[in-house]
Structure formats: C-alpha cells, structure tokens
Short mmCIF file of C-alpha atoms (C1' of nucleotides) in Angstrom, two decimals:
data_model
loop_
_atom_site.label_atom_id
_atom_site.label_comp_id
_atom_site.label_asym_id
_atom_site.label_seq_id
_atom_site.Cartn_x
_atom_site.Cartn_y
_atom_site.Cartn_z
CA MET A 447 -4.08 23.37 -6.51
CA THR A 448 -4.42 26.30 -8.39
CA SER A 449 -7.92 25.36 -9.69
CA PRO A 450 -11.15 27.17 -8.47
CA ARG A 451 -12.20 24.40 -6.37
CA PRO A 452 -14.22 26.01 -3.84
CA SER A 453 -13.24 22.97 -1.24
CA LEU A 454 -10.38 22.61 0.92
CA ASP A 455 -7.92 25.56 1.48
CA ALA A 456 -4.52 25.67 0.59
CA THR A 457 -3.59 24.13 4.08
CA GLN A 458 -6.34 21.64 4.02
CA LEU A 459 -4.92 20.46 1.50
CA GLY A 460 -0.31 20.81 2.05
CA ALA A 461 -1.94 18.84 5.14
CA TYR A 462 -3.45 16.11 3.43
CA PHE A 463 -0.64 15.80 0.86
CA ALA A 464 2.13 16.00 3.19
CA LEU A 465 0.21 12.82 5.78
CA ILE A 466 -0.05 10.62 1.91
CA GLU A 467 3.98 11.77 0.80
CA ALA A 468 5.09 11.55 4.49
CA SER A 469 3.51 8.06 4.93
CA SER A 470 4.65 6.63 2.41
CA LEU A 471 7.85 7.74 1.84
CA LEU A 472 8.92 6.60 5.12
CA LYS A 473 7.04 2.70 4.46
CA HIS A 474 8.80 2.17 0.99
CA ALA A 475 11.99 3.06 2.96
CA VAL A 476 11.13 0.87 6.33
CA GLU A 477 10.21 -1.83 3.68
CA GLN A 478 13.31 -2.05 1.97
CA GLN A 479 14.78 -2.07 4.95
CA LEU A 480 13.00 -5.05 6.64
CA ARG A 481 13.20 -6.94 3.43
CA GLU A 482 17.53 -6.55 3.09
CA ALA A 483 17.55 -6.96 6.88
CA GLY A 484 15.16 -9.83 7.79
CA ASP A 485 12.85 -10.87 4.13
CA LEU A 486 10.42 -9.25 6.11
CA SER A 487 7.27 -7.53 4.41
CA TYR A 488 6.44 -4.59 6.14
CA VAL A 489 3.01 -6.53 6.91
CA GLN A 490 5.43 -9.36 8.52
CA PHE A 491 6.81 -7.26 10.71
CA GLN A 492 3.87 -5.51 11.79
CA LEU A 493 1.88 -9.16 12.77
CA LEU A 494 5.85 -10.04 14.33
CA ALA A 495 6.20 -7.26 16.59
CA THR A 496 2.31 -6.85 17.57
CA LEU A 497 2.70 -10.93 18.38
CA GLY A 498 5.86 -10.50 20.21
CA ASP A 499 4.33 -7.73 22.45
CA SER A 500 1.31 -10.20 22.82
CA PRO A 501 0.95 -10.88 26.72
CA ALA A 502 1.37 -14.67 25.78
CA GLY A 503 2.80 -13.76 22.57
CA SER A 504 -0.43 -15.06 20.70
CA GLN A 505 -3.88 -13.56 19.38
CA ARG A 506 -6.61 -14.28 17.82
CA MET A 507 -6.73 -13.64 13.56
CA THR A 508 -9.34 -11.66 13.90
CA ASP A 509 -7.87 -9.50 17.13
CA LEU A 510 -4.52 -9.16 14.82
CA ALA A 511 -6.38 -7.86 11.64
CA ASP A 512 -8.23 -5.00 13.86
CA GLY A 513 -4.81 -3.92 14.90
CA VAL A 514 -3.52 -3.55 11.68
CA VAL A 515 -5.25 -2.31 9.00
CA TYR A 516 -5.35 -5.12 5.91
CA SER A 517 -8.62 -7.65 5.58
CA ARG A 518 -9.02 -10.75 6.85
CA SER A 519 -7.64 -12.66 3.79
CA GLY A 520 -4.40 -11.22 3.19
CA LEU A 521 -3.50 -11.76 6.96
CA THR A 522 -4.37 -15.26 6.30
CA TYR A 523 -2.21 -14.95 3.77
CA GLN A 524 0.52 -13.37 5.18
CA ALA A 525 0.10 -15.82 8.43
CA GLN A 526 0.29 -19.03 6.19
CA THR A 527 4.04 -17.38 4.44
CA LEU A 528 5.05 -16.71 8.23
CA GLU A 529 4.32 -20.13 8.97
CA LYS A 530 5.91 -22.07 6.81
CA ARG A 531 8.99 -20.33 7.80
CA ASP A 532 8.60 -21.07 11.33
CA LEU A 533 8.42 -17.31 12.57
CA VAL A 534 4.71 -17.89 13.75
CA THR A 535 2.17 -21.10 15.00
CA ARG A 536 -1.31 -21.69 14.13
CA THR A 537 -3.61 -23.83 16.47
CA PRO A 538 -7.17 -23.64 16.93
CA SER A 539 -8.56 -22.15 19.42
CA SER A 540 -9.62 -24.58 22.86
CA ASP A 541 -12.83 -22.65 23.42
CA ASP A 542 -13.75 -21.91 20.18
CA GLU A 543 -12.80 -24.84 17.28
CA ARG A 544 -13.37 -22.34 14.59
CA SER A 545 -10.52 -19.37 15.41
CA THR A 546 -6.91 -20.00 15.18
CA THR A 547 -4.23 -18.61 17.55
CA VAL A 548 -1.05 -17.56 16.41
CA THR A 549 1.94 -17.29 17.62
CA ILE A 550 4.79 -16.18 17.52
CA THR A 551 8.14 -18.62 18.00
CA ASP A 552 11.72 -17.94 19.60
CA GLU A 553 12.68 -18.62 15.58
CA GLY A 554 10.18 -15.23 15.55
CA ARG A 555 11.72 -13.34 18.05
CA ALA A 556 15.15 -13.71 16.70
CA VAL A 557 13.96 -12.24 13.46
CA LEU A 558 12.54 -9.07 15.32
CA ALA A 559 15.50 -8.61 16.93
CA ARG A 560 17.99 -8.89 14.58
CA VAL A 561 15.65 -6.77 12.45
CA PHE A 562 14.33 -3.84 15.13
CA PRO A 563 17.59 -2.12 15.25
CA GLY A 564 17.67 -1.00 11.85
CA HIS A 565 14.50 -0.42 12.17
CA ILE A 566 14.77 2.15 14.43
CA ALA A 567 17.50 3.60 12.98
CA VAL A 568 15.67 5.04 9.58
CA LEU A 569 12.86 6.12 11.50
CA ASP A 570 15.38 8.07 13.71
CA ASP A 571 16.81 9.05 10.36
CA LEU A 572 14.28 9.58 8.37
CA LEU A 573 11.18 10.70 10.26
CA PHE A 574 12.85 12.28 13.34
CA ALA A 575 15.83 13.67 12.39
CA PRO A 576 14.13 16.26 10.62
CA LEU A 577 11.35 17.37 13.66
CA SER A 578 12.39 18.71 17.58
CA ARG A 579 10.74 16.89 20.31
CA SER A 580 7.72 18.74 21.02
CA ASP A 581 6.68 18.71 17.29
CA VAL A 582 6.81 14.70 17.59
CA GLU A 583 4.68 15.06 20.62
CA THR A 584 2.49 17.22 18.48
CA LEU A 585 2.01 15.17 15.66
CA ALA A 586 1.56 12.15 17.95
CA ASP A 587 -1.24 13.84 19.10
CA ILE A 588 -2.85 15.42 16.65
CA LEU A 589 -2.65 12.28 14.52
CA ALA A 590 -3.63 10.26 16.79
CA ARG A 591 -6.80 12.43 17.67
CA ALA A 592 -7.66 11.25 13.95
CA ARG A 593 -6.94 7.51 14.00
CA ASP A 594 -9.22 7.34 16.39
CA HIS A 595 -11.86 9.11 15.17
CA MET A 596 -11.27 7.37 11.78
CA ARG A 597 -11.39 3.86 13.13
CA GLN A 598 -14.89 4.43 15.19
CA THR A 599 -16.89 6.39 12.44
CA PRO A 600 -18.68 4.29 10.57
CA PRO A 601 -16.87 3.05 7.24
CA ARG A 602 -19.43 3.61 5.12
CA SER A 603 -19.94 7.33 5.89
CA ALA A 604 -18.15 7.63 2.50
CA ALA A 605 -20.76 8.09 1.06
CA PRO A 606 -23.20 10.58 1.96
CA ARG A 607 -27.20 9.15 2.02
CA ARG A 608 -27.66 5.46 0.81
CA SER A 609 -29.85 3.13 2.70
CA LYS A 610 -30.73 -0.06 0.95
CA LYS A 611 -29.08 -1.51 -2.26
CA PRO A 612 -32.16 -2.22 -3.41
CA ALA A 613 -30.87 -3.05 -7.21
CA GLY A 614 -28.00 -2.88 -9.62
CA THR A 615 -28.64 1.27 -9.24
CA THR A 616 -25.93 2.79 -11.07
CA ASP A 617 -25.20 3.95 -8.06
CA GLN A 618 -24.21 7.69 -8.08
CA ALA A 619 -22.49 8.58 -10.84
CA ARG A 620 -22.47 12.16 -10.04
CA MET B 423 7.01 -4.74 24.67
CA THR B 424 9.20 -1.76 25.69
CA SER B 425 12.47 -4.12 26.39
CA PRO B 426 14.92 -2.39 28.05
CA ARG B 427 16.83 -1.71 24.84
CA PRO B 428 17.81 1.67 23.53
CA SER B 429 14.89 1.85 21.03
CA LEU B 430 12.05 5.03 20.39
CA ASP B 431 10.47 6.44 23.74
CA ALA B 432 7.07 6.24 24.06
CA THR B 433 6.31 9.56 22.48
CA GLN B 434 7.96 8.58 19.34
CA LEU B 435 6.33 5.04 18.83
CA GLY B 436 2.79 6.75 19.34
CA ALA B 437 3.69 9.28 16.36
CA TYR B 438 5.01 6.80 13.72
CA PHE B 439 2.01 4.66 14.88
CA ALA B 440 -0.18 7.08 14.53
CA LEU B 441 1.10 7.93 11.39
CA ILE B 442 1.00 4.83 9.79
CA GLU B 443 -2.52 4.29 10.88
CA ALA B 444 -4.08 7.25 9.91
CA SER B 445 -2.19 7.08 6.82
CA SER B 446 -3.85 4.00 5.96
CA LEU B 447 -7.43 4.40 6.80
CA LEU B 448 -7.92 7.26 5.07
CA LYS B 449 -5.83 6.42 2.05
CA HIS B 450 -8.34 2.89 2.41
CA ALA B 451 -11.64 5.12 3.08
CA VAL B 452 -10.28 7.73 -0.38
CA GLU B 453 -9.45 4.84 -2.09
CA GLN B 454 -13.14 3.36 -1.75
CA GLN B 455 -15.06 6.34 -2.12
CA LEU B 456 -12.71 6.46 -6.11
CA ARG B 457 -13.96 3.47 -6.80
CA GLU B 458 -17.20 3.94 -6.52
CA ALA B 459 -17.36 7.18 -7.79
CA GLY B 460 -15.46 6.96 -10.77
CA ASP B 461 -13.67 3.20 -10.60
CA LEU B 462 -10.48 4.81 -10.34
CA SER B 463 -7.58 3.51 -8.19
CA TYR B 464 -5.80 6.37 -6.16
CA VAL B 465 -2.57 6.39 -7.66
CA GLN B 466 -4.54 6.53 -11.18
CA PHE B 467 -6.67 9.49 -9.03
CA GLN B 468 -3.33 10.98 -8.43
CA LEU B 469 -2.37 10.63 -12.00
CA LEU B 470 -4.89 12.52 -13.44
CA ALA B 471 -5.17 15.46 -10.60
CA THR B 472 -1.22 15.75 -11.17
CA LEU B 473 -2.30 16.13 -14.36
CA GLY B 474 -5.04 18.50 -14.22
CA ASP B 475 -2.72 20.75 -12.39
CA SER B 476 0.08 21.11 -14.81
CA PRO B 477 0.37 23.98 -17.16
CA ALA B 478 -0.69 22.45 -20.61
CA GLY B 479 -2.62 19.13 -18.55
CA SER B 480 0.62 16.77 -19.54
CA GLN B 481 3.66 15.68 -18.10
CA ARG B 482 6.59 13.34 -19.03
CA MET B 483 6.67 10.08 -17.24
CA THR B 484 9.62 10.45 -15.31
CA ASP B 485 7.78 13.74 -14.14
CA LEU B 486 4.73 12.31 -12.86
CA ALA B 487 6.59 9.39 -11.53
CA ASP B 488 8.99 11.41 -9.06
CA GLY B 489 5.65 13.02 -7.83
CA VAL B 490 4.33 10.37 -6.96
CA VAL B 491 5.84 7.53 -4.39
CA TYR B 492 5.07 4.48 -7.16
CA SER B 493 7.38 2.42 -9.31
CA ARG B 494 7.96 3.58 -12.82
CA SER B 495 7.01 0.46 -14.30
CA GLY B 496 3.51 0.97 -12.02
CA LEU B 497 3.50 4.06 -13.50
CA THR B 498 3.44 2.25 -16.68
CA TYR B 499 0.86 -0.50 -15.80
CA GLN B 500 -1.71 2.74 -14.15
CA ALA B 501 -1.00 5.15 -17.37
CA GLN B 502 -2.14 1.93 -19.86
CA THR B 503 -4.75 1.46 -17.59
CA LEU B 504 -5.49 5.42 -18.02
CA GLU B 505 -5.09 5.61 -22.36
CA LYS B 506 -7.42 2.38 -22.69
CA ARG B 507 -9.91 4.30 -21.21
CA ASP B 508 -8.83 7.13 -23.22
CA LEU B 509 -8.54 9.22 -19.78
CA VAL B 510 -5.35 10.89 -20.59
CA THR B 511 -3.02 10.13 -24.04
CA ARG B 512 0.12 8.81 -24.70
CA THR B 513 2.31 10.03 -26.86
CA PRO B 514 6.43 10.38 -28.00
CA SER B 515 7.85 13.63 -26.83
CA SER B 516 8.99 15.83 -29.94
CA ASP B 517 12.52 16.51 -28.77
CA ASP B 518 13.58 13.51 -27.28
CA GLU B 519 12.38 10.37 -29.23
CA ARG B 520 12.72 8.04 -25.76
CA SER B 521 10.24 9.58 -23.60
CA THR B 522 6.31 9.80 -23.23
CA THR B 523 4.56 12.99 -23.00
CA VAL B 524 1.16 11.52 -20.72
CA THR B 525 -1.23 14.43 -21.42
CA ILE B 526 -5.43 14.59 -19.63
CA THR B 527 -8.20 13.97 -21.90
CA ASP B 528 -11.41 16.02 -21.55
CA GLU B 529 -12.67 13.18 -20.72
CA GLY B 530 -10.34 13.04 -18.15
CA ARG B 531 -10.95 16.16 -16.55
CA ALA B 532 -15.01 14.94 -16.31
CA VAL B 533 -14.23 12.03 -14.43
CA LEU B 534 -12.41 13.99 -12.19
CA ALA B 535 -14.44 16.88 -11.59
CA ARG B 536 -16.83 13.84 -11.13
CA VAL B 537 -15.07 12.29 -8.47
CA PHE B 538 -13.27 15.50 -6.48
CA PRO B 539 -16.69 16.26 -4.37
CA GLY B 540 -16.80 12.82 -2.89
CA HIS B 541 -13.04 13.17 -2.32
CA ILE B 542 -13.13 16.56 -0.16
CA ALA B 543 -16.23 14.85 2.02
CA VAL B 544 -14.43 11.72 2.90
CA LEU B 545 -11.50 14.24 3.72
CA ASP B 546 -13.58 16.04 5.58
CA ASP B 547 -14.91 13.58 7.33
CA LEU B 548 -12.38 11.83 8.49
CA LEU B 549 -9.40 13.31 8.46
CA PHE B 550 -10.58 17.22 9.19
CA ALA B 551 -13.22 16.65 11.53
CA PRO B 552 -11.65 16.16 14.91
CA LEU B 553 -9.05 18.92 13.93
CA SER B 554 -8.76 22.40 14.45
CA ARG B 555 -7.86 24.96 12.11
CA SER B 556 -4.22 25.11 13.81
CA ASP B 557 -4.30 21.86 13.90
CA VAL B 558 -4.12 21.20 10.96
CA GLU B 559 -1.72 23.73 10.32
CA THR B 560 0.59 22.36 12.49
CA LEU B 561 0.18 19.29 11.29
CA ALA B 562 0.64 20.51 7.59
CA ASP B 563 4.46 22.51 9.01
CA ILE B 564 5.69 19.11 10.55
CA LEU B 565 5.05 16.67 8.01
CA ALA B 566 5.93 19.12 5.28
CA ARG B 567 9.45 18.86 6.97
CA ALA B 568 9.31 15.73 7.15
CA ARG B 569 8.60 14.93 3.74
CA ASP B 570 11.09 16.81 2.23
CA HIS B 571 13.61 15.78 4.18
CA MET B 572 12.87 12.18 3.38
CA ARG B 573 13.25 13.21 -0.32
CA GLN B 574 16.62 14.58 -0.13
CA THR B 575 18.07 12.05 1.93
CA PRO B 576 19.61 9.36 0.00
CA PRO B 577 17.95 6.42 -0.81
CA ARG B 578 20.16 4.12 0.29
CA SER B 579 20.79 5.04 3.80
CA ALA B 580 18.98 2.51 5.34
CA ALA B 581 21.42 1.42 7.46
CA PRO B 582 24.13 4.09 8.04
CA ARG B 583 26.26 3.39 11.04
CA ARG B 584 24.83 -0.08 11.75
CA SER B 585 27.69 -3.04 10.71
CA LYS B 586 27.89 -5.44 12.98
CA LYS B 587 25.47 -8.44 12.37
CA PRO B 588 24.31 -11.20 14.83
CA ALA B 589 27.02 -13.81 14.20
CA GLY B 590 27.66 -15.12 10.76
CA THR B 591 24.61 -15.16 9.70
CA THR B 592 24.89 -15.85 6.07
CA ASP B 593 23.27 -13.21 4.54
CA GLN B 594 20.46 -12.92 1.75
CA ALA B 595 21.77 -14.84 -1.53
CA ARG B 596 22.35 -12.05 -3.94
"C1'" DC C 985 -33.14 -30.95 19.70
"C1'" DA C 986 -34.42 -28.67 15.10
"C1'" DC C 987 -33.34 -24.52 12.63
"C1'" DA C 988 -32.15 -19.78 11.03
"C1'" DG C 989 -28.50 -16.17 11.67
"C1'" DT C 990 -23.62 -14.89 13.41
"C1'" DT C 991 -19.19 -15.15 13.22
"C1'" DG C 992 -13.76 -17.39 12.11
"C1'" DC C 993 -11.43 -18.12 8.61
"C1'" DT C 994 -9.66 -19.85 4.16
"C1'" DT C 995 -10.03 -20.32 -0.93
"C1'" DC C 996 -10.73 -18.48 -5.03
"C1'" DG C 997 -9.89 -14.49 -9.22
"C1'" DA C 998 -8.78 -10.36 -10.56
"C1'" DA C 999 -6.05 -6.17 -9.72
"C1'" DT C 1000 -2.15 -3.80 -8.57
"C1'" DC C 1001 2.28 -3.51 -7.50
"C1'" DC C 1002 7.81 -4.02 -7.62
"C1'" DG C 1003 12.64 -4.83 -9.34
"C1'" DA C 1004 15.47 -6.57 -12.87
"C1'" DA C 1005 15.69 -7.03 -17.44
"C1'" DG C 1006 15.09 -5.60 -21.79
"C1'" DC C 1007 15.44 -2.18 -26.06
"C1'" DA C 1008 16.00 2.15 -28.39
"C1'" DC C 1009 17.03 6.24 -28.19
"C1'" DA C 1010 21.17 10.00 -26.52
"C1'" DT C 1011 24.99 12.01 -25.19
"C1'" DC C 1012 29.67 11.61 -24.39
"C1'" DA C 1013 34.23 10.85 -25.42
"C1'" DC C 1014 37.80 10.02 -29.20
"C1'" DG D 519 32.11 8.64 -36.94
"C1'" DT D 520 31.59 4.90 -33.37
"C1'" DG D 521 31.89 2.68 -29.48
"C1'" DA D 522 30.76 3.65 -24.36
"C1'" DT D 523 27.64 5.20 -21.13
"C1'" DG D 524 23.39 7.44 -19.89
"C1'" DT D 525 18.59 7.77 -20.08
"C1'" DG D 526 13.11 6.99 -20.50
"C1'" DC D 527 10.25 3.67 -20.93
"C1'" DT D 528 8.14 -1.33 -21.16
"C1'" DT D 529 8.25 -6.44 -20.48
"C1'" DC D 530 8.33 -9.72 -17.71
"C1'" DG D 531 7.99 -13.24 -13.44
"C1'" DG D 532 6.64 -13.31 -8.78
"C1'" DA D 533 4.40 -11.24 -4.19
"C1'" DT D 534 0.61 -9.26 -2.26
"C1'" DT D 535 -3.63 -7.25 -1.62
"C1'" DC D 536 -8.69 -7.12 -2.10
"C1'" DG D 537 -13.73 -8.77 -1.83
"C1'" DA D 538 -16.59 -12.02 -2.55
"C1'" DA D 539 -18.14 -17.11 -1.80
"C1'" DG D 540 -17.56 -20.76 0.69
"C1'" DC D 541 -16.89 -23.79 5.01
"C1'" DA D 542 -17.47 -24.95 9.94
"C1'" DA D 543 -18.14 -24.08 14.21
"C1'" DC D 544 -20.85 -20.82 17.71
"C1'" DT D 545 -25.75 -18.88 19.20
"C1'" DG D 546 -30.46 -17.63 20.07
"C1'" DT D 547 -35.30 -19.04 20.08
"C1'" DG D 548 -39.16 -22.44 20.09
#
DNA sequence: CACAGTTGCTTCGAATCCGAAGCACATCAC
DNA sequence: GTGATGTGCTTCGGATTCGAAGCAACTGTG
C-alpha cells in the first residue's frame, strides 16, 4: 500500500482488506465451532439453516444454490453427505421430474438446534462484542447494499470489454 | 425462522449474513479475475502482494502465514507452487536454519503489475460502486475494529460459557 | 409428434485446503 | 555437554471445492 499505485486510496484499501480479513477470521472461527458442536461444515450448516427457515422445510436444489454462494456441484456433494447422515431427504419433485426437492428431517432440526447456541455465542464474542448497536446497524445497511449490487451485477463485468470468444485467443494477457 | 429463542435480533442477523455473502461474492469475483488475468489463486495473489509490499520483498513463512488467514501447510503448498513458476524464491534463513525466507522475484512483480489494474477494476465495480465516500470510511473503521478484536481474541474461546449439553450425547470420538 | 434448445442435477478430474504427524534445528535447563 | 522442550516448516491423508462434460426431463415451434 506504500506502492505508487494510482488506483485505490488508503481508505478503500483499508475497507477491502478489513472486509476480507474479518470475514475470513469469522468464518474460520464459526467453522471450528460447527465442527466441534455438530460435525458440520459451514456450507452444511447454511443448508440446514436455510431449509429450517423454509415454510415446508424443503427447497429445490437450484433455489438452495442461489441462496448460498457455492456451485451446483458442490451443493450436490454436500446434499449427499447430509443425506447419508439422515439430516435431509432428497426426493424428485412431483411437477418436474428433473428437479430434486431437499427436505430437512427431524434429526436435521435437532442437530441445528444443538449447534445454534454455540454459533450465536461465537458471533457475539467475535463479531458483535467490539461493535456498538449503531455500528451493527450501519454495517448491515452498507453491506446489504454492496451485496445486492453484486448479486445483480452481471458476473462477467469483471473484464471490461469482451464479446464472443472466437478462438483460443490468449485472452487479456495485458 | 425467528424462533422464540434468545438469539440474535434481525439487525445482527442481517449484518452477519450481509458480511458473509458480500465477502463471498467479492472473493469469487476477484478470484475469477485473478485466474484469468494471471492464473493466480486468491492466496497466491495475497502472498505476492504482501511480499511486494515488504521492504526487501521477502518474509519468513511464519510471518506470511500470520498476515494471511490460511494454515501453515496451505502456505507451504502455495509457496511451492509459486516457486515452480519462478514468481518467488525460497531460501533458508541465515540466522535460523529452520526458517525459510520467501522472496518475490522480478517475474513475480511483473505478474503482480499485470494483474493489479483488473483487480482494482473489480473492486471499483463490485464493492465501491454502490457506496459513498463516507460509507467506505465507516465500513473500514467498523470492520477494522472487528478484525483487530478477532485477531487478539484467543482462538479456543469458541464456546466460553456454554458447558451445558443436551443430555448424554456421546461426544465426538476423539 | 418430432426436433432443437433449455434447464436441473450429477459425475468426473483436478486443484486446494486443513489438521495431525513428522523432521530438523534452537533454546533452555542442569 | 546432554536431554527436555519449543519452534519452523514440510509431508501426509482426507475433505471440500470448482468447472466442464454428461444425462435426463421440459419447452417451444412447425
């Protein structure tokens, strides 16, 4: 950051690094707690929590994938893992033979309930402890805006201009 | 499902989810850009950037690991990968035979320089675009506080005051 | 109805990650 | 010195991730 880069200013860099570091640290801590308390990975917890929050306790694979940030294949893997442990069931949808409906089981809800208190505790201790009430509100507001913007921004806007991919053009190598 | 349990309030949950989602989305986007522009993973970029920022362009493995959030073994893996591509060199430290000093090469700096503009562009488009100047300042301040707190909080404090367990659930096989 | 294009999910291979165990050097007693 | 500990890094095995390719079921057009 002491480099002569005419791009981001110190504040922006600070925000960026703080965001990445804080989320990484938090995620690691949460992951560890989940592993110890219920032998769950973070994704697995997210899936169970999402399902537990759903009206019927079930969702289509695709809708689940949209809620979480992970890939479809990764979701398949985790869903299978959860199914093996009887925390969810997977059944073909009735109106569309292709889609799979994932449903949380009582056992799944039990694990969720067992893990939740510790999860909250970690968040309180690590994330919320050093923040005031208004800090949290502000944080929620700003990050929600950023998230919403990223969600609706075309995933490919990263590289400025690029249309069709004609051939093995050694893409933008400077 | 907003159960009647003494959990987090809506604002806290919102902040938590927004933090996780925003950082995940951003990281994915950045990762993709880095991959396309310089065939670097996010960790590799972080390592190169950290080294590039260092006075002599070099650091001990351990110090590097502290800067990044990843594990020692993961760092070893990535350092080896970078070394194979001649983006860094690794030499035993002179005063301590055990430690390894990692140094960025000119080639490494070149890759860094090639990748940087696109990196900035992604950040501008995805993270900073929907935020005002003061938003960024506030965000940086709050997250920096959270991060610093997490860094100095003992790693094992996951479940501090929570010793009660739901019946004689056989603990994990150790 | 037949066909082409979509959509939903899974399988496959490769890359990456972590924790535990192991190895080698350092440091601290005595 | 010499052994007991500690520190720095790597190796090992296993888990998790992704993208690309594949399969099966839907949809739209004539």
